[in-house]
Short mmCIF file of C-alpha atoms (C1' of nucleotides) in Angstrom, two decimals:
data_model
loop_
_atom_site.label_atom_id
_atom_site.label_comp_id
_atom_site.label_asym_id
_atom_site.label_seq_id
_atom_site.Cartn_x
_atom_site.Cartn_y
_atom_site.Cartn_z
CA UNK A 207 -6.35 -26.39 17.37
CA UNK A 208 -4.25 -26.35 14.11
CA UNK A 209 -3.98 -29.69 12.61
CA UNK A 210 -0.58 -30.61 13.98
CA UNK A 211 1.78 -32.35 11.32
CA UNK A 212 2.18 -35.94 12.63
CA UNK A 213 5.83 -36.25 12.27
CA UNK A 214 5.95 -38.71 9.53
CA UNK A 215 7.87 -42.04 10.08
CA UNK A 216 10.14 -41.74 7.60
CA UNK A 217 12.05 -39.25 5.23
CA UNK A 218 14.52 -36.73 5.62
CA UNK A 219 13.93 -34.93 8.89
CA UNK A 220 13.01 -31.27 8.51
CA UNK A 221 15.16 -28.66 9.27
CA UNK A 222 12.60 -25.76 8.58
CA UNK A 223 10.51 -24.65 11.80
CA UNK A 224 7.18 -23.23 10.80
CA UNK A 225 6.87 -21.64 14.02
CA UNK A 226 10.05 -19.68 13.72
CA UNK A 227 8.85 -18.89 9.87
CA UNK A 228 5.69 -17.29 11.25
CA UNK A 229 7.65 -15.40 13.51
CA UNK A 230 10.00 -13.82 10.86
CA UNK A 231 7.30 -12.99 8.91
CA UNK A 232 5.18 -11.73 11.45
CA UNK A 233 8.05 -9.35 12.50
CA UNK A 234 8.78 -8.31 9.25
CA UNK A 235 4.87 -7.55 8.10
CA UNK A 236 4.57 -5.78 11.27
CA UNK A 237 7.20 -3.71 11.43
CA UNK A 238 6.83 -2.57 7.53
CA UNK A 239 3.90 -3.54 5.91
CA UNK A 240 2.48 -6.74 4.27
CA UNK A 241 2.43 -5.61 0.91
CA UNK A 242 6.25 -4.32 1.24
CA UNK A 243 7.84 -7.59 2.28
CA UNK A 244 8.48 -10.25 -0.73
CA UNK A 245 8.12 -13.94 0.07
CA UNK A 246 11.53 -13.96 -1.15
CA UNK A 247 12.84 -11.41 1.66
CA UNK A 248 10.77 -14.02 4.00
CA UNK A 249 12.84 -16.92 2.90
CA UNK A 250 15.81 -14.87 3.14
CA UNK A 251 15.13 -13.63 6.91
CA UNK A 252 14.22 -17.04 7.78
CA UNK A 253 17.13 -19.13 6.08
CA UNK A 254 15.04 -21.23 4.00
CA UNK A 255 14.41 -22.08 0.70
CA UNK A 256 11.12 -20.74 -1.18
CA UNK A 257 10.23 -24.39 -1.93
CA UNK A 258 9.90 -25.25 1.69
CA UNK A 259 7.62 -22.02 2.63
CA UNK A 260 5.39 -23.02 -0.32
CA UNK A 261 5.26 -26.92 0.82
CA UNK A 262 4.39 -25.48 4.58
CA UNK A 263 1.87 -22.50 3.79
CA UNK A 264 0.66 -23.43 -0.10
CA UNK A 265 1.14 -19.42 -1.13
CA UNK A 266 1.61 -16.12 0.02
CA UNK A 267 -1.86 -16.14 0.87
CA UNK A 268 -1.57 -18.80 2.78
CA UNK A 269 1.47 -17.65 4.71
CA UNK A 270 0.00 -14.44 5.42
CA UNK A 271 -3.14 -15.80 6.81
CA UNK A 272 -1.20 -17.93 9.22
CA UNK A 273 0.76 -15.17 10.03
CA UNK A 274 -2.88 -13.15 10.77
CA UNK A 275 -3.80 -16.14 12.69
CA UNK A 276 -0.99 -15.97 14.88
CA UNK A 277 -0.92 -12.12 15.59
CA UNK A 278 -4.95 -12.27 16.64
CA UNK A 279 -3.85 -15.29 19.24
CA UNK A 280 -0.77 -13.57 20.53
CA UNK A 281 -1.61 -9.55 20.34
CA UNK A 282 -4.94 -8.83 19.16
CA UNK A 283 -6.48 -10.98 22.10
CA UNK A 284 -5.41 -8.26 24.26
CA UNK A 285 -7.75 -5.96 23.09
CA UNK A 286 -10.78 -8.78 23.70
CA UNK A 287 -9.31 -9.10 27.15
CA UNK A 288 -9.32 -5.73 27.89
CA UNK A 289 -13.42 -5.37 26.22
CA UNK A 290 -14.36 -8.60 28.36
CA UNK A 291 -12.35 -7.24 31.96
CA UNK A 292 -15.78 -6.65 33.62
CA UNK A 293 -14.35 -3.02 34.14
CA UNK A 294 -16.92 -0.03 33.98
CA UNK A 295 -17.03 2.15 31.42
CA UNK A 296 -14.12 4.67 32.22
CA UNK A 297 -12.01 2.31 33.40
CA UNK A 298 -12.11 -0.01 30.15
CA UNK A 299 -11.61 2.93 28.17
CA UNK A 300 -8.83 4.25 29.96
CA UNK A 301 -7.50 0.84 29.64
CA UNK A 302 -7.69 1.12 25.63
CA UNK A 303 -6.38 4.42 25.75
CA UNK A 304 -3.34 2.83 27.83
CA UNK A 305 -2.94 0.26 25.02
CA UNK A 306 -3.31 2.19 21.91
CA UNK A 307 -0.85 4.92 23.03
CA UNK A 308 1.75 3.48 25.02
CA UNK A 309 1.80 -0.21 24.99
CA UNK A 310 5.26 -0.96 23.33
CA UNK A 311 3.79 -3.60 21.13
CA UNK A 312 1.96 -1.31 19.03
CA UNK A 313 4.85 1.04 18.55
CA UNK A 314 5.33 0.40 14.71
CA UNK A 315 1.49 0.02 14.53
CA UNK A 316 -1.03 -2.76 14.35
CA UNK A 317 -0.36 -5.58 12.05
CA UNK A 318 -4.07 -6.08 11.82
CA UNK A 319 -5.05 -2.61 10.91
CA UNK A 320 -2.09 -2.53 8.09
CA UNK A 321 -3.66 -5.57 6.67
CA UNK A 322 -7.33 -3.94 6.78
CA UNK A 323 -5.81 -0.58 5.46
CA UNK A 324 -4.39 -2.67 2.26
CA UNK A 325 -7.29 -5.27 2.22
CA UNK A 326 -7.19 -5.23 -1.63
CA UNK A 327 -3.65 -6.36 -1.59
CA UNK A 328 -4.39 -9.50 0.53
CA UNK A 329 -5.25 -12.65 -1.03
CA UNK A 330 -8.91 -13.97 -0.62
CA UNK A 331 -7.85 -16.41 2.37
CA UNK A 332 -6.40 -13.60 4.50
CA UNK A 333 -8.96 -10.94 3.42
CA UNK A 334 -11.42 -13.32 4.45
CA UNK A 335 -9.83 -13.60 7.84
CA UNK A 336 -9.30 -9.66 7.99
CA UNK A 337 -13.16 -9.48 7.73
CA UNK A 338 -13.90 -12.08 10.32
CA UNK A 339 -11.55 -10.77 12.93
CA UNK A 340 -13.10 -7.14 11.95
CA UNK A 341 -16.44 -8.40 12.62
CA UNK A 342 -15.66 -10.51 16.05
CA UNK A 343 -13.82 -6.97 17.24
CA UNK A 344 -16.98 -4.69 16.37
CA UNK A 345 -19.20 -7.59 18.23
CA UNK A 346 -17.01 -7.26 21.28
CA UNK A 347 -17.13 -3.63 21.13
CA UNK A 348 -20.96 -3.87 20.84
CA UNK A 349 -21.21 -6.17 23.72
CA UNK A 350 -19.06 -4.19 25.97
CA UNK A 351 -21.12 -0.95 25.05
CA UNK A 352 -24.35 -2.63 25.79
CA UNK A 353 -23.29 -3.82 29.10
CA UNK A 354 -22.20 -0.16 29.77
CA UNK A 355 -25.84 0.93 28.68
CA UNK A 356 -27.54 -1.69 30.52
CA UNK A 357 -25.80 -0.42 33.89
CA UNK A 358 -26.72 3.17 33.20
CA UNK A 359 -23.88 5.28 31.64
CA UNK A 360 -24.30 5.62 28.44
CA UNK A 361 -25.22 9.11 26.49
CA UNK A 362 -28.77 10.17 25.20
CA UNK A 363 -28.93 10.01 21.56
CA UNK A 364 -26.21 7.38 20.24
CA UNK A 365 -26.93 3.96 19.05
CA UNK A 366 -24.64 1.37 20.40
CA UNK A 367 -23.74 0.12 16.78
CA UNK A 368 -22.60 3.65 15.94
CA UNK A 369 -20.86 3.78 19.30
CA UNK A 370 -19.07 0.58 18.78
CA UNK A 371 -17.85 1.29 15.31
CA UNK A 372 -16.39 4.71 16.46
CA UNK A 373 -14.87 3.20 19.39
CA UNK A 374 -13.09 0.94 17.27
CA UNK A 375 -12.17 3.32 14.39
CA UNK A 376 -10.43 5.81 17.27
CA UNK A 377 -8.17 2.68 18.37
CA UNK A 378 -7.11 2.06 15.08
CA UNK A 379 -6.69 5.92 14.17
CA UNK A 380 -4.35 6.27 17.20
CA UNK A 381 -2.45 3.03 16.49
CA UNK A 382 -1.62 3.69 13.09
CA UNK A 383 -0.81 7.26 13.96
CA UNK A 384 2.02 5.52 15.99
CA UNK A 385 3.26 3.62 13.32
CA UNK A 386 4.09 7.08 11.31
CA UNK A 387 5.76 7.99 14.27
CA UNK A 388 3.47 10.84 16.01
CA UNK A 389 4.06 12.16 19.25
CA UNK A 390 2.77 9.67 21.41
CA UNK A 391 1.48 12.17 23.92
CA UNK A 392 -0.12 13.87 21.64
CA UNK A 393 -1.69 10.43 20.38
CA UNK A 394 -3.00 9.93 23.69
CA UNK A 395 -4.47 13.43 24.06
CA UNK A 396 -6.32 13.31 20.93
CA UNK A 397 -7.83 9.58 21.70
CA UNK A 398 -8.68 10.88 24.99
CA UNK A 399 -10.33 13.79 23.66
CA UNK A 400 -12.09 11.68 21.05
CA UNK A 401 -13.45 9.10 23.65
CA UNK A 402 -14.43 11.65 25.81
CA UNK A 403 -17.78 11.65 24.14
CA UNK A 404 -18.84 8.46 25.99
CA UNK A 405 -18.24 10.41 29.61
CA UNK A 406 -19.85 13.42 29.29
CA UNK A 407 -22.89 14.33 30.87
CA UNK B 193 3.04 29.65 -12.35
CA UNK B 194 4.31 26.40 -13.91
CA UNK B 195 7.12 27.01 -16.36
CA UNK B 196 4.87 26.91 -19.95
CA UNK B 197 6.52 25.04 -22.58
CA UNK B 198 6.88 28.20 -25.13
CA UNK B 199 5.92 26.41 -28.22
CA UNK B 200 9.46 25.62 -30.24
CA UNK B 201 9.48 27.34 -33.62
CA UNK B 202 10.93 23.85 -35.07
CA UNK B 203 10.26 20.36 -34.65
CA UNK B 204 7.61 17.73 -34.84
CA UNK B 205 4.34 18.81 -33.39
CA UNK B 206 3.61 17.36 -30.16
CA UNK B 207 0.30 15.11 -30.00
CA UNK B 208 0.41 14.73 -26.47
CA UNK B 209 -1.54 16.90 -23.91
CA UNK B 210 0.23 16.92 -20.69
CA UNK B 211 -2.97 18.22 -19.19
CA UNK B 212 -5.03 15.13 -20.34
CA UNK B 213 -2.13 13.03 -18.92
CA UNK B 214 -2.46 14.74 -15.84
CA UNK B 215 -6.04 14.08 -15.57
CA UNK B 216 -5.67 10.69 -16.44
CA UNK B 217 -3.48 9.80 -14.05
CA UNK B 218 -5.30 12.01 -11.18
CA UNK B 219 -8.59 10.08 -12.09
CA UNK B 220 -6.39 6.71 -11.62
CA UNK B 221 -4.38 7.04 -8.92
CA UNK B 222 -7.36 8.95 -7.02
CA UNK B 223 -9.94 6.27 -8.03
CA UNK B 224 -7.78 3.06 -6.67
CA UNK B 225 -4.29 4.18 -5.16
CA UNK B 226 -0.98 5.88 -6.81
CA UNK B 227 0.63 2.52 -5.47
CA UNK B 228 -1.46 0.31 -7.67
CA UNK B 229 -1.39 2.27 -10.94
CA UNK B 230 1.94 1.47 -12.79
CA UNK B 231 2.95 3.98 -15.64
CA UNK B 232 2.54 1.15 -18.01
CA UNK B 233 -1.17 1.67 -17.24
CA UNK B 234 -1.10 5.39 -17.38
CA UNK B 235 0.61 5.53 -20.77
CA UNK B 236 -1.95 2.98 -21.88
CA UNK B 237 -5.03 4.46 -20.62
CA UNK B 238 -3.57 8.09 -21.97
CA UNK B 239 -2.84 6.60 -25.43
CA UNK B 240 0.80 7.72 -25.24
CA UNK B 241 3.96 5.92 -24.98
CA UNK B 242 6.15 5.61 -22.14
CA UNK B 243 9.18 7.74 -23.47
CA UNK B 244 7.02 10.53 -24.38
CA UNK B 245 5.66 10.41 -20.62
CA UNK B 246 9.28 10.19 -19.24
CA UNK B 247 10.18 13.03 -21.61
CA UNK B 248 7.75 15.39 -20.20
CA UNK B 249 7.64 14.23 -16.36
CA UNK B 250 10.86 12.85 -15.85
CA UNK B 251 9.99 9.94 -13.75
CA UNK B 252 7.45 8.24 -12.00
CA UNK B 253 8.00 10.41 -8.84
CA UNK B 254 7.59 13.67 -11.20
CA UNK B 255 4.53 12.76 -12.63
CA UNK B 256 2.66 12.05 -9.31
CA UNK B 257 4.32 14.90 -8.11
CA UNK B 258 2.82 16.81 -10.89
CA UNK B 259 -0.77 15.14 -10.40
CA UNK B 260 -0.50 15.96 -6.28
CA UNK B 261 -0.05 19.56 -7.18
CA UNK B 262 -3.04 19.61 -9.50
CA UNK B 263 -5.33 17.90 -7.25
CA UNK B 264 -4.24 20.45 -4.52
CA UNK B 265 -5.16 23.08 -6.51
CA UNK B 266 -8.27 21.52 -8.10
CA UNK B 267 -9.47 19.71 -5.06
CA UNK B 268 -7.70 20.31 -1.64
CA UNK B 269 -8.63 24.19 -2.12
CA UNK B 270 -12.28 23.25 -1.12
CA UNK B 271 -10.85 22.60 2.43
CA UNK B 272 -8.95 25.59 2.85
CA UNK B 273 -11.99 27.87 1.49
CA UNK B 274 -14.25 26.38 3.72
CA UNK B 275 -12.02 27.08 6.36
CA UNK B 276 -10.91 30.55 5.51
CA UNK B 277 -14.96 31.04 4.96
CA UNK B 278 -15.20 33.66 7.86
CA UNK B 279 -18.09 31.32 9.41
CA UNK B 280 -18.24 30.58 13.18
CA UNK B 281 -17.29 27.26 14.52
CA UNK B 282 -20.39 25.58 14.23
CA UNK B 283 -20.93 26.47 10.48
CA UNK B 284 -17.80 25.58 9.73
CA UNK B 285 -17.49 22.20 11.50
CA UNK B 286 -20.94 21.47 9.56
CA UNK B 287 -19.29 22.30 6.26
CA UNK B 288 -16.50 19.84 6.97
CA UNK B 289 -18.76 17.36 7.90
CA UNK B 290 -20.83 17.81 4.59
CA UNK B 291 -17.62 18.02 2.60
CA UNK B 292 -16.09 14.72 3.88
CA UNK B 293 -19.43 12.84 4.51
CA UNK B 294 -21.33 13.81 1.23
CA UNK B 295 -19.41 15.45 -1.39
CA UNK B 296 -19.29 13.37 -4.54
CA UNK B 297 -15.82 14.05 -5.01
CA UNK B 298 -15.01 12.28 -1.91
CA UNK B 299 -16.51 9.03 -2.77
CA UNK B 300 -13.71 7.22 -3.67
CA UNK B 301 -11.83 8.62 -0.67
CA UNK B 302 -9.41 11.66 -0.93
CA UNK B 303 -5.74 11.27 -3.02
CA UNK B 304 -4.21 13.25 -0.92
CA UNK B 305 -4.76 11.01 2.31
CA UNK B 306 -4.01 8.19 -0.01
CA UNK B 307 -0.57 9.45 -0.71
CA UNK B 308 0.08 10.13 2.97
CA UNK B 309 -1.15 6.75 4.04
CA UNK B 310 1.34 5.05 1.62
CA UNK B 311 3.94 7.90 2.14
CA UNK B 312 6.80 5.33 2.07
CA UNK B 313 5.84 4.23 -1.36
CA UNK B 314 6.39 7.83 -2.85
CA UNK B 315 9.18 9.08 -4.57
CA UNK B 316 11.15 11.95 -2.80
CA UNK B 317 9.83 14.77 -4.84
CA UNK B 318 6.21 13.76 -4.29
CA UNK B 319 6.74 12.59 -0.16
CA UNK B 320 8.07 16.15 0.37
CA UNK B 321 5.36 17.75 -1.41
CA UNK B 322 2.84 15.34 0.72
CA UNK B 323 4.66 17.19 3.78
CA UNK B 324 4.25 20.47 2.51
CA UNK B 325 0.81 20.10 2.02
CA UNK B 326 0.16 18.60 5.47
CA UNK B 327 1.83 21.61 6.89
CA UNK B 328 -0.01 23.53 5.16
CA UNK B 329 -3.35 21.92 6.19
CA UNK B 330 -2.04 21.92 9.68
CA UNK B 331 -1.45 25.91 9.80
CA UNK B 332 -5.04 26.46 8.19
CA UNK B 333 -6.73 24.47 11.01
CA UNK B 334 -4.84 26.10 13.47
CA UNK B 335 -5.42 29.34 12.08
CA UNK B 336 -9.28 28.83 12.35
CA UNK B 337 -9.51 27.35 15.67
CA UNK B 338 -7.19 30.07 16.98
CA UNK B 339 -9.81 32.70 15.52
CA UNK B 340 -12.62 30.67 16.87
CA UNK B 341 -10.77 31.00 20.43
CA UNK B 342 -10.55 34.60 20.26
CA UNK B 343 -14.38 34.66 19.42
CA UNK B 344 -14.88 33.18 22.68
CA UNK B 345 -16.51 29.59 21.55
CA UNK B 346 -13.88 27.51 22.63
CA UNK B 347 -13.61 24.61 25.16
CA UNK B 348 -11.56 24.45 28.20
CA UNK B 349 -8.61 22.58 28.67
CA UNK B 350 -7.73 21.76 25.00
CA UNK B 351 -4.71 23.38 23.24
CA UNK B 352 -5.31 24.86 19.70
CA UNK B 353 -2.26 22.82 18.18
CA UNK B 354 -3.62 19.43 19.50
CA UNK B 355 -7.42 20.49 18.36
CA UNK B 356 -6.20 21.31 14.81
CA UNK B 357 -4.39 18.05 14.50
CA UNK B 358 -7.69 16.07 16.04
CA UNK B 359 -9.75 18.13 13.50
CA UNK B 360 -7.49 17.09 10.61
CA UNK B 361 -7.34 13.54 11.47
CA UNK B 362 -10.88 13.44 12.11
CA UNK B 363 -11.55 14.60 8.47
CA UNK B 364 -8.92 12.46 7.01
CA UNK B 365 -10.73 9.31 8.80
CA UNK B 366 -14.04 9.93 7.54
CA UNK B 367 -13.13 10.42 4.02
CA UNK B 368 -10.94 7.39 4.14
CA UNK B 369 -13.82 5.43 5.44
CA UNK B 370 -15.82 6.63 2.63
CA UNK B 371 -13.03 5.00 0.25
CA UNK B 372 -13.84 1.68 2.14
CA UNK B 373 -17.59 1.74 1.11
CA UNK B 374 -18.54 2.56 4.50
CA UNK B 375 -22.01 3.68 5.10
CA UNK B 376 -22.19 7.50 4.35
CA UNK B 377 -24.89 8.18 6.97
CA UNK B 378 -22.95 6.21 9.63
CA UNK B 379 -19.78 8.08 8.82
CA UNK B 380 -21.25 11.58 9.20
CA UNK B 381 -22.65 10.18 12.48
CA UNK B 382 -19.66 9.42 13.57
CA UNK B 383 -17.75 12.37 12.44
CA UNK B 384 -20.34 14.70 14.01
CA UNK B 385 -19.92 12.50 17.33
CA UNK B 386 -16.14 13.27 16.61
CA UNK B 387 -16.36 16.94 16.18
CA UNK B 388 -19.33 17.31 19.15
CA UNK B 389 -16.12 17.87 21.29
CA UNK B 390 -15.71 21.13 20.32
CA UNK B 391 -19.15 22.36 20.69
CA UNK B 392 -19.71 20.76 24.06
CA UNK B 393 -20.30 22.84 27.13
"C1'" DC C 95 16.33 20.01 -51.38
"C1'" DC C 96 18.33 19.13 -47.42
"C1'" DA C 97 20.11 19.98 -42.72
"C1'" DT C 98 18.01 20.86 -38.32
"C1'" DT C 99 15.17 19.97 -34.26
"C1'" DT C 100 11.37 17.76 -31.84
"C1'" DT C 101 8.54 14.66 -30.92
"C1'" DG C 102 6.70 9.83 -31.00
"C1'" DT C 103 7.29 4.84 -31.57
"C1'" DT C 104 9.27 0.31 -31.36
"C1'" DA C 105 11.79 -2.64 -28.70
"C1'" DC C 106 14.65 -3.42 -25.42
"C1'" DC C 107 17.04 -3.47 -20.34
"C1'" DA C 108 17.92 -5.48 -15.75
"C1'" DA C 109 15.51 -6.02 -11.33
"C1'" DC C 110 11.96 -8.08 -8.87
"C1'" DT C 111 7.61 -10.80 -8.24
"C1'" DG C 112 4.95 -15.12 -7.14
"C1'" DG C 113 5.47 -20.01 -8.26
"C1'" DT C 114 7.39 -24.66 -9.74
"C1'" DA C 115 10.14 -28.68 -12.01
"C1'" DA C 116 13.72 -31.19 -11.41
"C1'" DT C 117 17.19 -33.31 -8.79
"C1'" DT C 118 19.79 -34.23 -4.53
"C1'" DT C 119 19.96 -35.58 0.34
"C1'" DA C 120 18.78 -37.80 4.61
"C1'" DT C 121 16.06 -40.64 6.64
"C1'" DT C 122 13.01 -45.32 8.07
"C1'" DC C 123 10.98 -50.10 6.58
"C1'" DC C 124 12.20 -54.71 4.59
"C1'" DG D 78 21.74 -53.20 1.02
"C1'" DG D 79 18.18 -51.66 -1.41
"C1'" DA D 80 13.41 -49.45 -2.09
"C1'" DA D 81 10.47 -46.15 -0.43
"C1'" DT D 82 9.52 -41.90 1.30
"C1'" DA D 83 10.11 -36.96 2.65
"C1'" DA D 84 12.13 -32.65 2.88
"C1'" DA D 85 16.16 -29.36 0.76
"C1'" DT D 86 18.25 -27.31 -2.84
"C1'" DT D 87 18.96 -25.32 -7.55
"C1'" DA D 88 17.73 -23.47 -11.27
"C1'" DC D 89 14.19 -21.89 -13.62
"C1'" DC D 90 9.54 -20.07 -15.47
"C1'" DA D 91 6.61 -15.83 -17.00
"C1'" DG D 92 4.91 -11.68 -15.78
"C1'" DT D 93 5.56 -6.91 -14.29
"C1'" DT D 94 8.08 -3.11 -12.66
"C1'" DG D 95 10.24 1.59 -13.67
"C1'" DG D 96 13.33 3.34 -17.20
"C1'" DT D 97 15.95 4.02 -22.07
"C1'" DA D 98 18.85 3.68 -26.86
"C1'" DA D 99 17.77 3.60 -31.15
"C1'" DC D 100 15.06 5.03 -34.72
"C1'" DA D 101 11.32 6.87 -37.69
"C1'" DA D 102 8.72 10.74 -38.45
"C1'" DA D 103 6.88 15.44 -39.00
"C1'" DA D 104 7.47 19.92 -38.77
"C1'" DT D 105 10.52 24.57 -39.63
"C1'" DG D 106 15.08 27.34 -41.70
"C1'" DG D 107 17.91 27.82 -44.90
#
DNA sequence: CCATTTTGTTACCAACTGGTAATTTATTCC
DNA sequence: GGAATAAATTACCAGTTGGTAACAAAATGG
């Protein structure tokens, strides 16, 4: 999908591996917080010079946007897979609980939620991308819950939209709590409690 | 409580009003985020010079700690009042929902929750204070729910500790969502849904 | 009037931020 | 063996950060 560099015929061969830089940046952003990792630090960790990075990504905003794209397709896709897995309400909720409260990848939180929480600190490109992903996630939650309502298991007096947003926010809350070192068993317990509103008589 | 300055007999009279500086800083921290407001900006807004501020508060950490103390007794106390108001479960939960989703003071979020969310960016004094307040709040939630369980209205299979933490996190979530401009009616709806787990048969 | 004490002000510090101009190095085409 | 081209490196830029040293101003005590 991304416009691949057609490897120019002439000129000094590139030492820098863009994918490696993205991996380094993603790990750093993910482990701490995008706002707490400078481009200088990323260059140092990736073993490249600043102008190299800027030639490849244009700006800090461009880099963080590229990182977010990578994160979306490598990690965030997992949530969409669960939602579109064709399971019934209960099974899907259980899978979401497992993912949020036990998947080792979420041990230091979710990069997307960290970016969303600090949205005002992001550059315009990245911020727009965050909002797009947020909207796509919301749409996926809506589609899932809609199918559940069509299948019959749905509590009275709750709009699909509100339920979808609620579901998304509870997942975000659980994962964010993991990033702050909260007891995983307790997080699971609270998340199960929060989502029990969907499966009560 | 605070060690009042005994007004020295000699020396140039002070122009700076420490309380005013605290108000200015609290408003700024509260409206945006402590991490996004520099001491330079506060000095400018308060119309004082940096050395004056540093003589009074010692460091940025000292200032933010003083601001947090002020915020706790001026604003956060409200939550403790609700919890210790002697109302039954349902009434107290409704009051908490009202406070979190409609009180105009929470329109730009809660300074305490903003500090807690960005704990790693705070100085040591302020961070310790945040943890103390967090523990005090948790204790208040526990005491309240314990009294409810003693009174009989309590769902089976839920520990008081877990319920208390759940309650606190749902309040934090609701208020944080207000800060990000979410539809207040929707926030209320979701919070009511989250807290309905306490009042279901 | 003068020394003392306390406050306020100006101007500065080193460290760091995102970002770049200038130059050197390595390659291919002719 | 040169041009031409593209990448890498070095050294820098202005702006901001938290924090301070040096000094001036305003009060009181003798």
